[in-house]
Amino acid sequence: MSEVLQPKEVIYCGICSFPCEFCEFTPTFKKCKAWLQENDEDLFNKLYSDEALATATSSLTLEKAEKMEKELQKKQAKEEAKQERELQKKLQSKVILKRIERTKRKHAIAISGLEIFDIDMKKLAKTFASKFATGCSVTKGADKKDEIVVQGDVGDAIEEYIQGLLKEKGLDDIKVEQVEEKKKKKATAPVIAPQ
Amino acid sequence: MFKKFTKEDVHTKTNVKSSVQRNLKTKLVSQFPPLESVIDEIIPKKSSVELFKCEDKIQLYLIDNEVVFYQQFDDLIPSLKLVHKYPSAFPSVKVDRGAIKFVLSGANIMCPGLTSAGAELPEAPGLEKETIVAIYAEGKENALAVGQLIMSTEEIKSINKGIGIELFQHLGDGLWNFDE
């Protein structure tokens, strides 16, 4: 083998990450097509010209082609609906910062509700730990969902940081809510004890 | 193999020793001889290869956070991205157009999909059983999956029934979307 192989560049679709010619098999075909038109005119014309389409479908009978087309459209509609739903869900959900009292003047902050936004909890915990110079970890909360617990009373700073983070993702209107959780047990326990 | 594959299936991550890395290189070349001229580009000498041990004894080898190849038992299997880069280095088969959508959802490839009009198999003597092959599709330029022959290509032609190729990786599966 004296011949040196040259690496081949394949253009991947920015929407579905497939090589562009396979976009037609994905549920997000419409978006892919628009994306390609914007980003690579040449390839778009090559793939979606009438000629290319004609050769692509020539091996199928008309009936079959129609049927496939319908199925594909159905799938695409489904996928679009799904994405829409997800977006709605994202918009409706909120991030909750819970301020937990530990001892009299010390607090920890538990952050929950982040998992919907595709945020890497572990990495975020790490950044918080170094940002605030405190202990910070990802734990399973009460309802078995991951939450980040930051040692120290840094609720406001975290709120700001998370809002910035969400803005970067293009999600402006997400609520970040701060709630307090006091240790109720301690308050009631002494009352019961003397009896 | 990677139909449902997420980060959670990765158990341990380790760096590969340089001696092991050398062995990997020779093994890869012996499996796919055409890669010899570019092996230093696939695995640069100074790069550190990372080994991810995963569920079901799957081992992924990563360079620069990208899966380059993987193995489950003995054979090294190139990832689809690598196949896209060096298409001529791997033995290949072609399926007809009707099969594409099934392959993309992870089905094993049936013989009729390999023998019909739009499909192509290498000429006799063809490929041995258990060869790792890149799977192309009618009218498409790039590979859409990587698999392993369950029958030799001659057998596929003569029997023409049942599963011909077991699929390892296809476009859009867990490994394709891994770490992005």
Short mmCIF file of C-alpha atoms in Angstrom, two decimals:
data_model
loop_
_atom_site.label_atom_id
_atom_site.label_comp_id
_atom_site.label_asym_id
_atom_site.label_seq_id
_atom_site.Cartn_x
_atom_site.Cartn_y
_atom_site.Cartn_z
CA MET A 1 0.00 0.00 0.00
CA SER A 2 2.04 2.90 -1.22
CA GLU A 3 -0.93 5.04 -2.00
CA VAL A 4 -1.78 7.46 0.76
CA LEU A 5 -5.42 7.74 1.60
CA GLN A 6 -6.81 11.20 1.86
CA PRO A 7 -9.33 11.84 4.56
CA LYS A 8 -12.67 12.67 3.09
CA GLU A 9 -14.71 15.55 4.38
CA VAL A 10 -18.32 14.73 4.92
CA ILE A 11 -20.74 17.53 5.51
CA TYR A 12 -22.99 16.75 8.40
CA CYS A 13 -26.36 18.32 8.78
CA GLY A 14 -26.56 20.88 11.54
CA ILE A 15 -30.02 19.76 12.58
CA CYS A 16 -29.98 16.00 12.64
CA SER A 17 -26.20 15.44 12.51
CA PHE A 18 -26.49 12.92 9.67
CA PRO A 19 -24.63 13.29 6.42
CA CYS A 20 -26.91 15.59 4.44
CA GLU A 21 -28.06 13.00 1.95
CA PHE A 22 -29.71 11.04 4.74
CA CYS A 23 -31.76 13.94 6.03
CA GLU A 24 -34.74 12.74 4.06
CA PHE A 25 -35.03 9.77 6.37
CA THR A 26 -35.12 11.75 9.55
CA PRO A 27 -38.20 13.15 11.18
CA THR A 28 -36.76 16.64 11.03
CA PHE A 29 -36.40 16.62 7.26
CA LYS A 30 -38.04 19.96 6.68
CA LYS A 31 -35.74 21.75 9.04
CA CYS A 32 -32.72 19.93 7.64
CA LYS A 33 -33.62 21.03 4.18
CA ALA A 34 -33.92 24.64 5.23
CA TRP A 35 -30.64 24.40 7.07
CA LEU A 36 -28.81 23.01 4.10
CA GLN A 37 -30.22 25.63 1.80
CA GLU A 38 -28.87 28.29 4.07
CA ASN A 39 -25.50 26.77 4.69
CA ASP A 40 -24.48 24.97 1.54
CA GLU A 41 -26.26 26.03 -1.59
CA ASP A 42 -24.30 23.76 -3.90
CA LEU A 43 -25.01 20.58 -2.08
CA PHE A 44 -28.59 21.57 -1.64
CA ASN A 45 -29.06 21.98 -5.35
CA LYS A 46 -27.32 18.71 -5.98
CA LEU A 47 -29.46 16.77 -3.56
CA TYR A 48 -32.83 18.36 -4.02
CA SER A 49 -32.95 19.28 -7.68
CA ASP A 50 -35.86 17.77 -9.59
CA GLU A 51 -33.51 15.53 -11.50
CA ALA A 52 -32.03 14.01 -8.38
CA LEU A 53 -35.42 13.44 -6.90
CA ALA A 54 -36.59 11.76 -10.07
CA THR A 55 -33.75 9.27 -10.11
CA ALA A 56 -34.13 8.60 -6.44
CA THR A 57 -37.73 7.57 -6.74
CA SER A 58 -37.56 5.92 -10.11
CA SER A 59 -36.84 2.52 -8.62
CA LEU A 60 -40.14 2.57 -6.77
CA THR A 61 -43.57 2.31 -8.20
CA LEU A 62 -45.66 5.41 -7.91
CA GLU A 63 -48.00 3.89 -5.41
CA LYS A 64 -45.27 2.80 -3.12
CA ALA A 65 -43.57 6.14 -3.33
CA GLU A 66 -46.76 7.85 -2.34
CA LYS A 67 -47.27 5.58 0.57
CA MET A 68 -43.77 6.15 1.81
CA GLU A 69 -44.19 9.84 1.41
CA LYS A 70 -47.30 9.77 3.53
CA GLU A 71 -45.70 7.75 6.25
CA LEU A 72 -42.77 10.05 6.37
CA GLN A 73 -44.98 13.09 6.59
CA LYS A 74 -46.86 11.54 9.44
CA LYS A 75 -43.66 10.91 11.30
CA GLN A 76 -42.43 14.40 10.67
CA ALA A 77 -45.63 15.89 11.94
CA LYS A 78 -45.34 13.78 15.05
CA GLU A 79 -41.79 14.86 15.63
CA GLU A 80 -42.68 18.50 15.22
CA ALA A 81 -45.49 18.18 17.69
CA LYS A 82 -43.12 16.52 20.10
CA GLN A 83 -40.60 19.29 19.85
CA GLU A 84 -43.29 21.86 20.34
CA ARG A 85 -44.44 20.07 23.46
CA GLU A 86 -40.95 19.92 24.81
CA LEU A 87 -40.47 23.60 24.28
CA GLN A 88 -43.72 24.29 26.08
CA LYS A 89 -42.62 22.12 28.91
CA LYS A 90 -39.36 23.96 29.12
CA LEU A 91 -41.10 27.29 29.17
CA GLN A 92 -43.46 26.23 31.90
CA SER A 93 -40.97 24.64 34.19
CA LYS A 94 -38.96 26.63 36.63
CA VAL A 95 -35.77 26.33 38.53
CA ILE A 96 -36.13 26.20 42.26
CA LEU A 97 -33.43 27.33 44.64
CA LYS A 98 -34.17 26.00 48.06
CA ARG A 99 -32.46 27.65 50.99
CA ILE A 100 -31.97 25.07 53.65
CA GLU A 101 -31.11 26.09 57.15
CA ARG A 102 -28.34 24.04 58.62
CA THR A 103 -27.38 25.63 61.89
CA LYS A 104 -28.40 29.02 63.12
CA ARG A 105 -26.60 31.19 60.67
CA LYS A 106 -25.50 28.69 58.10
CA HIS A 107 -27.39 27.69 55.02
CA ALA A 108 -27.10 25.41 52.06
CA ILE A 109 -28.73 25.95 48.69
CA ALA A 110 -30.36 23.09 46.84
CA ILE A 111 -30.99 23.68 43.15
CA SER A 112 -33.58 21.54 41.44
CA GLY A 113 -35.40 21.58 38.13
CA LEU A 114 -32.31 21.96 35.98
CA GLU A 115 -32.41 18.59 34.26
CA ILE A 116 -34.99 19.67 31.69
CA PHE A 117 -32.64 22.26 30.25
CA ASP A 118 -29.88 19.87 29.20
CA ILE A 119 -27.47 21.18 31.74
CA ASP A 120 -24.69 18.95 32.89
CA MET A 121 -25.29 18.90 36.63
CA LYS A 122 -21.93 17.52 37.57
CA LYS A 123 -20.05 20.14 35.63
CA LEU A 124 -22.21 22.89 37.02
CA ALA A 125 -21.61 21.63 40.53
CA LYS A 126 -17.91 21.75 39.89
CA THR A 127 -18.05 25.31 38.63
CA PHE A 128 -20.08 26.37 41.64
CA ALA A 129 -17.62 24.71 43.94
CA SER A 130 -14.73 26.64 42.52
CA LYS A 131 -16.69 29.84 41.98
CA PHE A 132 -17.87 30.14 45.55
CA ALA A 133 -15.06 28.17 47.12
CA THR A 134 -17.50 25.89 48.87
CA GLY A 135 -18.51 22.29 48.89
CA CYS A 136 -20.93 21.47 46.13
CA SER A 137 -22.32 18.17 45.03
CA VAL A 138 -25.02 16.48 43.00
CA THR A 139 -27.38 14.44 45.11
CA LYS A 140 -30.66 12.68 44.71
CA GLY A 141 -33.36 14.82 46.21
CA ALA A 142 -36.58 13.87 47.92
CA ASP A 143 -38.47 13.00 44.75
CA LYS A 144 -35.55 11.04 43.33
CA LYS A 145 -34.48 13.81 41.03
CA ASP A 146 -30.96 15.09 40.91
CA GLU A 147 -30.29 18.34 42.63
CA ILE A 148 -27.21 20.38 43.27
CA VAL A 149 -26.45 21.21 46.86
CA VAL A 150 -24.16 24.14 47.48
CA GLN A 151 -22.79 24.71 50.94
CA GLY A 152 -23.14 28.32 51.96
CA ASP A 153 -25.65 31.08 51.60
CA VAL A 154 -25.11 32.00 47.98
CA GLY A 155 -28.67 31.96 46.65
CA ASP A 156 -28.63 35.35 44.97
CA ALA A 157 -25.38 34.78 43.18
CA ILE A 158 -26.57 31.42 41.93
CA GLU A 159 -29.82 32.90 40.72
CA GLU A 160 -27.93 35.40 38.66
CA TYR A 161 -25.59 32.78 37.29
CA ILE A 162 -28.36 30.40 36.28
CA GLN A 163 -30.33 33.14 34.61
CA GLY A 164 -27.26 33.99 32.59
CA LEU A 165 -26.83 30.36 31.72
CA LEU A 166 -30.39 30.01 30.51
CA LYS A 167 -30.14 33.20 28.51
CA GLU A 168 -27.21 31.71 26.66
CA LYS A 169 -29.43 28.86 25.64
CA GLY A 170 -32.03 31.28 24.35
CA LEU A 171 -34.50 30.65 27.13
CA ASP A 172 -35.20 34.04 28.60
CA ASP A 173 -38.45 33.63 30.40
CA ILE A 174 -37.62 30.81 32.72
CA LYS A 175 -38.49 31.52 36.28
CA VAL A 176 -35.84 31.06 38.87
CA GLU A 177 -37.52 30.95 42.21
CA GLN A 178 -36.06 31.11 45.65
CA VAL A 179 -37.78 29.36 48.51
CA GLU A 180 -36.87 28.95 52.13
CA GLU A 181 -36.91 25.75 54.03
CA LYS A 182 -36.61 26.07 57.74
CA LYS A 183 -35.90 23.30 60.11
CA LYS A 184 -39.31 22.78 61.57
CA LYS A 185 -38.43 19.73 63.54
CA LYS A 186 -36.13 21.60 65.83
CA ALA A 187 -38.77 24.14 66.65
CA THR A 188 -41.39 21.57 67.53
CA ALA A 189 -39.19 18.96 69.10
CA PRO A 190 -38.55 20.74 72.43
CA VAL A 191 -42.28 21.20 72.95
CA ILE A 192 -42.97 17.52 72.76
CA ALA A 193 -39.94 16.44 74.69
CA PRO A 194 -40.94 17.44 78.26
CA GLN A 195 -44.16 15.48 78.25
CA MET B 1 -25.35 -2.77 19.83
CA PHE B 2 -25.63 0.94 20.52
CA LYS B 3 -29.30 1.41 20.04
CA LYS B 4 -29.73 2.64 23.54
CA PHE B 5 -26.43 3.94 24.62
CA THR B 6 -25.86 6.89 26.87
CA LYS B 7 -23.18 8.30 29.05
CA GLU B 8 -24.52 6.28 31.91
CA ASP B 9 -23.41 3.07 30.25
CA VAL B 10 -19.80 4.12 30.59
CA HIS B 11 -18.30 2.56 33.66
CA THR B 12 -14.67 3.62 33.73
CA LYS B 13 -12.53 6.00 31.78
CA THR B 14 -8.81 5.44 31.59
CA ASN B 15 -5.91 6.57 29.51
CA VAL B 16 -4.31 3.88 27.41
CA LYS B 17 -0.64 3.14 27.96
CA SER B 18 1.55 3.97 25.03
CA SER B 19 2.65 0.37 24.66
CA VAL B 20 -0.95 -0.74 24.47
CA GLN B 21 -1.59 2.05 22.05
CA ARG B 22 1.13 0.68 19.79
CA ASN B 23 -0.45 -2.73 19.89
CA LEU B 24 -3.79 -1.23 18.98
CA LYS B 25 -2.25 0.41 15.97
CA THR B 26 -0.74 -2.79 14.66
CA LYS B 27 -3.96 -4.61 15.27
CA LEU B 28 -5.97 -2.02 13.43
CA VAL B 29 -3.61 -2.17 10.48
CA SER B 30 -3.65 -5.94 10.38
CA GLN B 31 -7.43 -5.91 10.34
CA PHE B 32 -7.71 -3.18 7.75
CA PRO B 33 -4.49 -3.15 5.71
CA PRO B 34 -5.40 -0.08 3.62
CA LEU B 35 -5.25 1.98 6.78
CA GLU B 36 -1.52 1.51 7.05
CA SER B 37 -0.60 4.72 5.28
CA VAL B 38 -2.83 6.86 7.45
CA ILE B 39 -2.56 5.14 10.78
CA ASP B 40 -0.47 7.97 12.16
CA GLU B 41 -3.23 10.37 11.27
CA ILE B 42 -5.91 8.29 12.89
CA ILE B 43 -3.87 7.73 16.01
CA PRO B 44 -1.20 10.44 16.13
CA LYS B 45 1.91 9.38 17.98
CA LYS B 46 1.61 11.98 20.67
CA SER B 47 -2.09 11.72 21.23
CA SER B 48 -3.43 9.98 24.27
CA VAL B 49 -6.04 7.40 23.59
CA GLU B 50 -8.79 7.13 26.12
CA LEU B 51 -10.46 3.85 26.88
CA PHE B 52 -14.07 3.81 28.01
CA LYS B 53 -15.23 0.55 29.43
CA CYS B 54 -18.94 0.24 29.08
CA GLU B 55 -21.91 -1.99 29.66
CA ASP B 56 -21.84 -5.39 27.96
CA LYS B 57 -18.05 -5.43 27.74
CA ILE B 58 -18.01 -2.79 25.07
CA GLN B 59 -14.80 -0.83 24.97
CA LEU B 60 -14.65 2.51 23.27
CA TYR B 61 -11.40 4.09 22.20
CA LEU B 62 -11.50 7.85 22.06
CA ILE B 63 -9.04 10.34 20.67
CA ASP B 64 -9.73 14.02 21.32
CA ASN B 65 -13.09 13.12 22.80
CA GLU B 66 -14.26 11.41 19.67
CA VAL B 67 -14.93 7.73 19.39
CA VAL B 68 -12.59 6.43 16.74
CA PHE B 69 -13.09 2.74 17.13
CA TYR B 70 -14.45 0.26 19.59
CA GLN B 71 -14.46 -3.40 20.36
CA GLN B 72 -16.72 -5.82 22.07
CA PHE B 73 -14.74 -9.01 21.89
CA ASP B 74 -11.65 -9.40 19.77
CA ASP B 75 -12.29 -7.44 16.65
CA LEU B 76 -11.74 -3.73 16.49
CA ILE B 77 -14.63 -1.99 14.81
CA PRO B 78 -14.22 1.43 13.24
CA SER B 79 -16.75 4.09 14.17
CA LEU B 80 -18.95 5.51 11.45
CA LYS B 81 -17.11 8.81 11.49
CA LEU B 82 -13.89 7.00 10.72
CA VAL B 83 -15.58 5.12 7.90
CA HIS B 84 -16.79 8.41 6.49
CA LYS B 85 -13.28 9.76 6.55
CA TYR B 86 -11.59 6.83 4.86
CA PRO B 87 -14.33 5.13 2.88
CA SER B 88 -12.04 3.10 0.67
CA ALA B 89 -10.21 1.47 3.54
CA PHE B 90 -13.02 -0.80 4.61
CA PRO B 91 -14.80 -3.61 2.82
CA SER B 92 -18.26 -2.51 1.85
CA VAL B 93 -21.68 -3.70 0.80
CA LYS B 94 -24.63 -1.77 -0.50
CA VAL B 95 -28.29 -2.13 0.38
CA ASP B 96 -31.27 -1.13 -1.71
CA ARG B 97 -33.30 1.96 -1.09
CA GLY B 98 -36.14 0.22 0.64
CA ALA B 99 -33.83 -1.01 3.36
CA ILE B 100 -32.49 2.37 4.37
CA LYS B 101 -35.21 3.31 6.77
CA PHE B 102 -35.01 0.00 8.58
CA VAL B 103 -31.27 0.19 8.85
CA LEU B 104 -31.53 3.68 10.24
CA SER B 105 -33.77 2.41 12.97
CA GLY B 106 -31.26 -0.25 13.83
CA ALA B 107 -32.47 -3.43 12.15
CA ASN B 108 -30.11 -6.20 11.13
CA ILE B 109 -29.81 -6.46 7.40
CA MET B 110 -31.69 -9.22 5.66
CA CYS B 111 -30.28 -10.95 2.64
CA PRO B 112 -32.91 -9.81 0.12
CA GLY B 113 -31.94 -6.21 0.86
CA LEU B 114 -28.42 -7.06 -0.23
CA THR B 115 -29.24 -8.99 -3.38
CA SER B 116 -31.99 -6.96 -5.01
CA ALA B 117 -31.55 -4.63 -7.96
CA GLY B 118 -30.37 -1.53 -6.18
CA ALA B 119 -28.01 -3.38 -3.87
CA GLU B 120 -24.45 -4.43 -4.47
CA LEU B 121 -22.29 -7.19 -3.08
CA PRO B 122 -18.63 -7.65 -3.89
CA GLU B 123 -17.91 -10.05 -6.73
CA ALA B 124 -16.86 -13.61 -6.04
CA PRO B 125 -14.92 -14.78 -4.06
CA GLY B 126 -16.47 -12.01 -1.99
CA LEU B 127 -16.03 -11.51 1.69
CA GLU B 128 -15.62 -14.05 4.43
CA LYS B 129 -18.08 -14.64 7.19
CA GLU B 130 -17.59 -12.34 10.19
CA THR B 131 -15.94 -9.60 8.19
CA ILE B 132 -16.60 -6.11 9.46
CA VAL B 133 -18.22 -4.18 6.65
CA ALA B 134 -19.28 -0.62 5.99
CA ILE B 135 -22.84 -0.48 4.75
CA TYR B 136 -23.74 1.89 1.96
CA ALA B 137 -27.08 2.56 0.35
CA GLU B 138 -28.42 2.83 -3.14
CA GLY B 139 -27.96 6.34 -4.49
CA LYS B 140 -26.08 7.54 -1.42
CA GLU B 141 -22.48 8.46 -1.21
CA ASN B 142 -21.70 7.89 2.42
CA ALA B 143 -21.93 4.89 4.67
CA LEU B 144 -24.97 4.66 6.88
CA ALA B 145 -24.00 1.79 9.11
CA VAL B 146 -21.27 -0.59 10.20
CA GLY B 147 -21.92 -4.25 10.68
CA GLN B 148 -20.57 -7.75 10.64
CA LEU B 149 -21.33 -10.43 8.07
CA ILE B 150 -23.13 -13.38 9.54
CA MET B 151 -22.84 -15.30 6.30
CA SER B 152 -20.16 -14.94 3.69
CA THR B 153 -21.26 -12.83 0.73
CA GLU B 154 -21.41 -15.91 -1.48
CA GLU B 155 -23.76 -17.54 0.97
CA ILE B 156 -25.90 -14.45 1.04
CA LYS B 157 -26.23 -14.66 -2.72
CA SER B 158 -27.14 -18.33 -2.73
CA ILE B 159 -29.34 -18.61 0.35
CA ASN B 160 -30.95 -15.19 0.11
CA LYS B 161 -32.96 -15.55 3.27
CA GLY B 162 -32.70 -14.40 6.85
CA ILE B 163 -30.22 -12.10 8.47
CA GLY B 164 -27.10 -11.42 6.44
CA ILE B 165 -25.44 -8.70 8.44
CA GLU B 166 -25.59 -7.98 12.09
CA LEU B 167 -25.65 -4.27 12.67
CA PHE B 168 -23.19 -2.66 15.05
CA GLN B 169 -23.59 1.02 14.55
CA HIS B 170 -25.90 3.09 12.40
CA LEU B 171 -26.56 6.76 11.84
CA GLY B 172 -28.43 8.30 14.71
CA ASP B 173 -27.87 5.63 17.32
CA GLY B 174 -26.55 6.13 20.81
CA LEU B 175 -22.91 6.03 19.81
CA TRP B 176 -23.42 8.38 16.90
CA ASN B 177 -24.91 10.94 19.26
CA PHE B 178 -22.41 10.17 21.98
CA ASP B 179 -20.65 13.11 23.57
CA GLU B 180 -21.89 15.96 21.48
#
